[in-house]
Amino acid sequence: METPPNIPAATDSRPLPRVGSSWQRKLLIVGGILLLGCGLTAAATAWWVKRNIYADLIQPVSLTNQEQQMLEAKLHVLETSAAPASQPETSPGENERTLVITAKEINAYLASQNLGETVQVQLGTDSISATVLAPVPADAGLPLISGTTVRLGVNLSARMDDQKKVALQVNDVRLGGLPMPNAWLGYIKGVNLAGENLEKDPGLQRFLAGIQSLKITSEGLRIVLAE
């Protein structure tokens, strides 16, 4: 009987996988992602603290010569309306008695009063949004922010009713997007800040007497002077 020839078994030239190598790669990838996330979080936190807790001064708004002349003319009209004056023989139309003061002009005026580096406003429908840099006394007793300069976002509603009474109310105050507790603000939220000052200031009463209507829009502060 013939002996069958020996046939060599088929061999796989591919290397055998090392046990645990795929898990090691996954762990390295996950670890790298975690480290990257921690780094980004730390950078974002440092940016937030620098911007909102140790805030840099705001860049003041400036006007061109022509824009400055237009603002001065508007302010002159407002000052004139606050002074006692005799009634004109003919009443001008509303368009001739209407002034629109833009947010840019308001911010430029704040800069002229040495407030441009610490206050900047934006106008909306019956509302004023302001960025305010406020120094916090070292003995204020507020955790983390005592002794620093914080950047606050303040939202106010403002309107004047038919009785020429101004309502200026603080709706919200935020630090870096985080709402501030009303107790930290002296419970000013929801209080008409103009009411008490209006009753005590005859000059302000006379000024408002020269205004027929006042409305705030995103385009500006629209004032119609009384006849």
CSV table of C-alpha atoms in Angstrom, one decimal:
chain,number,residue,atom,x,y,z
A,1,MET,CA,0.0,0.0,0.0
A,2,GLU,CA,1.4,3.4,-0.9
A,3,THR,CA,1.8,6.0,1.8
A,4,PRO,CA,0.0,9.3,0.8
A,5,PRO,CA,2.4,12.1,0.4
A,6,ASN,CA,2.6,14.7,3.3
A,7,ILE,CA,0.8,17.8,2.3
A,8,PRO,CA,1.9,20.9,4.3
A,9,ALA,CA,-0.9,22.7,6.1
A,10,ALA,CA,-2.0,26.0,4.7
A,11,THR,CA,-0.4,28.9,6.7
A,12,ASP,CA,-1.7,32.5,7.1
A,13,SER,CA,1.1,35.0,6.5
A,14,ARG,CA,-0.8,37.8,8.4
A,15,PRO,CA,0.6,38.5,11.9
A,16,LEU,CA,-1.6,37.4,14.8
A,17,PRO,CA,-3.3,40.4,16.5
A,18,ARG,CA,-1.8,41.3,19.8
A,19,VAL,CA,-4.2,40.9,22.6
A,20,GLY,CA,-5.5,44.2,24.0
A,21,SER,CA,-3.9,46.5,21.3
A,22,SER,CA,-7.3,47.7,20.1
A,23,TRP,CA,-8.4,48.7,23.6
A,24,GLN,CA,-5.2,50.5,24.1
A,25,ARG,CA,-5.8,52.6,21.0
A,26,LYS,CA,-9.3,53.4,22.1
A,27,LEU,CA,-8.1,54.4,25.6
A,28,LEU,CA,-5.5,56.7,24.1
A,29,ILE,CA,-8.1,58.3,21.8
A,30,VAL,CA,-10.5,58.9,24.7
A,31,GLY,CA,-7.7,60.2,26.9
A,32,GLY,CA,-6.6,62.6,24.2
A,33,ILE,CA,-10.2,63.9,23.7
A,34,LEU,CA,-10.6,64.4,27.5
A,35,LEU,CA,-7.3,66.3,27.7
A,36,LEU,CA,-8.3,68.5,24.7
A,37,GLY,CA,-11.7,69.2,26.3
A,38,CYS,CA,-10.1,70.1,29.6
A,39,GLY,CA,-7.7,72.4,27.8
A,40,LEU,CA,-10.5,74.1,25.9
A,41,THR,CA,-12.5,74.4,29.1
A,42,ALA,CA,-9.6,76.0,31.0
A,43,ALA,CA,-8.9,78.4,28.1
A,44,ALA,CA,-12.6,79.4,27.9
A,45,THR,CA,-12.8,79.9,31.7
A,46,ALA,CA,-9.7,82.0,31.7
A,47,TRP,CA,-11.1,84.1,28.8
A,48,TRP,CA,-14.5,84.5,30.6
A,49,VAL,CA,-12.8,85.5,33.9
A,50,LYS,CA,-10.5,88.0,32.1
A,51,ARG,CA,-13.4,89.5,30.2
A,52,ASN,CA,-16.0,89.7,32.9
A,53,ILE,CA,-14.2,89.7,36.3
A,54,TYR,CA,-11.0,91.6,35.4
A,55,ALA,CA,-12.6,93.6,32.6
A,56,ASP,CA,-10.7,95.8,30.2
A,57,LEU,CA,-12.0,99.3,29.5
A,58,ILE,CA,-14.5,99.8,26.7
A,59,GLN,CA,-13.3,101.6,23.5
A,60,PRO,CA,-15.1,105.0,23.6
A,61,VAL,CA,-17.3,105.9,20.6
A,62,SER,CA,-16.3,109.0,18.6
A,63,LEU,CA,-18.1,111.0,16.0
A,64,THR,CA,-17.0,112.7,12.8
A,65,ASN,CA,-17.1,116.5,12.8
A,66,GLN,CA,-20.3,116.5,10.9
A,67,GLU,CA,-21.9,113.9,13.2
A,68,GLN,CA,-20.7,115.9,16.2
A,69,GLN,CA,-22.3,119.1,14.9
A,70,MET,CA,-25.6,117.3,14.3
A,71,LEU,CA,-25.5,116.0,17.9
A,72,GLU,CA,-24.8,119.4,19.3
A,73,ALA,CA,-27.7,120.9,17.4
A,74,LYS,CA,-30.0,118.2,18.8
A,75,LEU,CA,-28.8,118.8,22.3
A,76,HIS,CA,-29.3,122.6,21.9
A,77,VAL,CA,-32.9,122.0,20.8
A,78,LEU,CA,-33.5,119.8,23.9
A,79,GLU,CA,-31.9,122.4,26.2
A,80,THR,CA,-34.1,125.1,24.7
A,81,SER,CA,-37.2,123.0,25.1
A,82,ALA,CA,-36.4,122.7,28.8
A,83,ALA,CA,-36.2,126.5,29.3
A,84,PRO,CA,-39.3,128.7,29.8
A,85,ALA,CA,-40.4,130.1,26.4
A,86,SER,CA,-43.4,131.9,24.9
A,87,GLN,CA,-45.6,129.9,22.5
A,88,PRO,CA,-44.9,130.5,18.8
A,89,GLU,CA,-47.6,132.2,16.7
A,90,THR,CA,-47.9,129.1,14.5
A,91,SER,CA,-47.3,125.6,15.6
A,92,PRO,CA,-44.9,123.6,13.5
A,93,GLY,CA,-45.7,120.1,12.2
A,94,GLU,CA,-44.7,117.0,14.1
A,95,ASN,CA,-41.9,116.2,11.7
A,96,GLU,CA,-40.3,119.6,12.4
A,97,ARG,CA,-40.6,118.9,16.2
A,98,THR,CA,-39.1,115.4,16.0
A,99,LEU,CA,-35.6,114.5,17.1
A,100,VAL,CA,-34.0,111.1,16.7
A,101,ILE,CA,-30.9,110.5,18.8
A,102,THR,CA,-29.1,107.3,17.9
A,103,ALA,CA,-27.2,104.9,20.1
A,104,LYS,CA,-24.0,106.0,18.6
A,105,GLU,CA,-24.7,109.6,19.5
A,106,ILE,CA,-25.7,108.6,23.0
A,107,ASN,CA,-22.4,106.7,23.4
A,108,ALA,CA,-20.4,109.6,22.0
A,109,TYR,CA,-22.1,111.9,24.5
A,110,LEU,CA,-21.2,109.5,27.4
A,111,ALA,CA,-17.6,109.6,26.1
A,112,SER,CA,-17.7,113.4,26.3
A,113,GLN,CA,-18.8,113.0,30.0
A,114,ASN,CA,-15.8,110.7,30.7
A,115,LEU,CA,-18.1,107.7,30.8
A,116,GLY,CA,-17.3,106.2,27.4
A,117,GLU,CA,-14.7,103.7,28.9
A,118,THR,CA,-17.1,102.3,31.4
A,119,VAL,CA,-20.6,102.5,29.9
A,120,GLN,CA,-22.0,101.7,26.5
A,121,VAL,CA,-25.6,101.4,25.5
A,122,GLN,CA,-27.7,99.7,22.8
A,123,LEU,CA,-31.3,100.6,22.1
A,124,GLY,CA,-34.3,98.3,21.4
A,125,THR,CA,-38.1,98.5,21.5
A,126,ASP,CA,-38.9,100.4,24.7
A,127,SER,CA,-35.7,99.0,26.2
A,128,ILE,CA,-32.1,100.0,26.8
A,129,SER,CA,-29.3,97.4,27.1
A,130,ALA,CA,-26.1,98.7,28.6
A,131,THR,CA,-22.6,97.3,29.2
A,132,VAL,CA,-21.4,98.7,32.5
A,133,LEU,CA,-17.9,98.2,34.0
A,134,ALA,CA,-18.4,98.4,37.8
A,135,PRO,CA,-15.6,98.4,40.4
A,136,VAL,CA,-16.5,96.1,43.3
A,137,PRO,CA,-15.0,97.3,46.7
A,138,ALA,CA,-12.6,94.9,48.3
A,139,ASP,CA,-14.7,94.8,51.4
A,140,ALA,CA,-18.0,94.1,49.6
A,141,GLY,CA,-18.0,90.6,50.9
A,142,LEU,CA,-19.0,89.1,47.5
A,143,PRO,CA,-17.2,85.8,46.7
A,144,LEU,CA,-14.7,85.8,43.8
A,145,ILE,CA,-15.5,89.4,42.6
A,146,SER,CA,-14.6,91.6,45.6
A,147,GLY,CA,-11.8,94.0,44.6
A,148,THR,CA,-12.2,93.5,40.9
A,149,THR,CA,-13.9,95.4,38.0
A,150,VAL,CA,-16.8,93.4,36.6
A,151,ARG,CA,-18.5,93.7,33.2
A,152,LEU,CA,-22.2,93.8,33.7
A,153,GLY,CA,-25.0,93.5,31.2
A,154,VAL,CA,-28.0,95.7,32.3
A,155,ASN,CA,-31.4,95.6,30.6
A,156,LEU,CA,-33.9,98.4,31.4
A,157,SER,CA,-37.3,99.2,30.1
A,158,ALA,CA,-38.1,102.9,29.5
A,159,ARG,CA,-41.2,104.7,28.5
A,160,MET,CA,-43.2,107.8,29.1
A,161,ASP,CA,-47.0,107.6,29.5
A,162,ASP,CA,-49.7,110.1,28.6
A,163,GLN,CA,-49.3,111.9,31.9
A,164,LYS,CA,-45.6,112.6,31.0
A,165,LYS,CA,-44.4,110.3,33.8
A,166,VAL,CA,-41.2,108.4,33.0
A,167,ALA,CA,-40.9,104.8,34.0
A,168,LEU,CA,-37.3,103.5,34.0
A,169,GLN,CA,-37.1,100.0,35.4
A,170,VAL,CA,-34.3,97.5,35.7
A,171,ASN,CA,-35.3,94.2,34.3
A,172,ASP,CA,-32.1,92.2,34.5
A,173,VAL,CA,-28.5,92.4,35.5
A,174,ARG,CA,-26.1,89.7,34.3
A,175,LEU,CA,-22.4,89.0,34.9
A,176,GLY,CA,-21.0,87.2,31.8
A,177,GLY,CA,-24.5,85.9,30.9
A,178,LEU,CA,-25.2,84.8,34.5
A,179,PRO,CA,-28.1,86.5,36.2
A,180,MET,CA,-27.2,88.4,39.4
A,181,PRO,CA,-29.3,87.9,42.5
A,182,ASN,CA,-31.5,90.9,43.2
A,183,ALA,CA,-30.2,91.0,46.8
A,184,TRP,CA,-26.7,91.7,45.5
A,185,LEU,CA,-28.1,94.7,43.6
A,186,GLY,CA,-29.9,96.2,46.5
A,187,TYR,CA,-33.3,95.0,45.3
A,188,ILE,CA,-33.5,97.4,42.4
A,189,LYS,CA,-35.1,95.0,39.9
A,190,GLY,CA,-38.6,96.1,39.1
A,191,VAL,CA,-38.3,99.5,40.8
A,192,ASN,CA,-39.1,102.7,38.8
A,193,LEU,CA,-35.8,104.5,39.2
A,194,ALA,CA,-37.1,107.7,37.6
A,195,GLY,CA,-40.2,108.2,39.8
A,196,GLU,CA,-38.5,109.5,43.0
A,197,ASN,CA,-35.9,111.6,41.1
A,198,LEU,CA,-38.6,113.1,39.0
A,199,GLU,CA,-40.6,114.3,42.0
A,200,LYS,CA,-37.4,115.9,43.5
A,201,ASP,CA,-36.0,117.6,40.4
A,202,PRO,CA,-37.9,120.7,39.1
A,203,GLY,CA,-35.5,121.0,36.2
A,204,LEU,CA,-36.3,117.5,35.1
A,205,GLN,CA,-40.0,118.2,35.4
A,206,ARG,CA,-39.6,121.3,33.2
A,207,PHE,CA,-37.6,119.3,30.7
A,208,LEU,CA,-40.3,116.6,30.4
A,209,ALA,CA,-43.0,119.3,30.1
A,210,GLY,CA,-41.3,120.3,26.8
A,211,ILE,CA,-41.6,116.8,25.4
A,212,GLN,CA,-44.9,115.6,23.8
A,213,SER,CA,-43.8,112.0,23.4
A,214,LEU,CA,-40.7,109.8,23.8
A,215,LYS,CA,-40.2,106.4,22.3
A,216,ILE,CA,-37.2,104.1,22.2
A,217,THR,CA,-36.6,101.9,19.1
A,218,SER,CA,-33.6,100.2,17.7
A,219,GLU,CA,-33.1,103.1,15.4
A,220,GLY,CA,-32.8,105.6,18.3
A,221,LEU,CA,-34.5,107.7,20.9
A,222,ARG,CA,-37.4,109.4,19.2
A,223,ILE,CA,-38.5,112.6,20.8
A,224,VAL,CA,-41.4,114.8,19.8
A,225,LEU,CA,-41.3,118.2,21.3
A,226,ALA,CA,-44.4,119.8,22.7
A,227,GLU,CA,-45.9,122.8,20.9
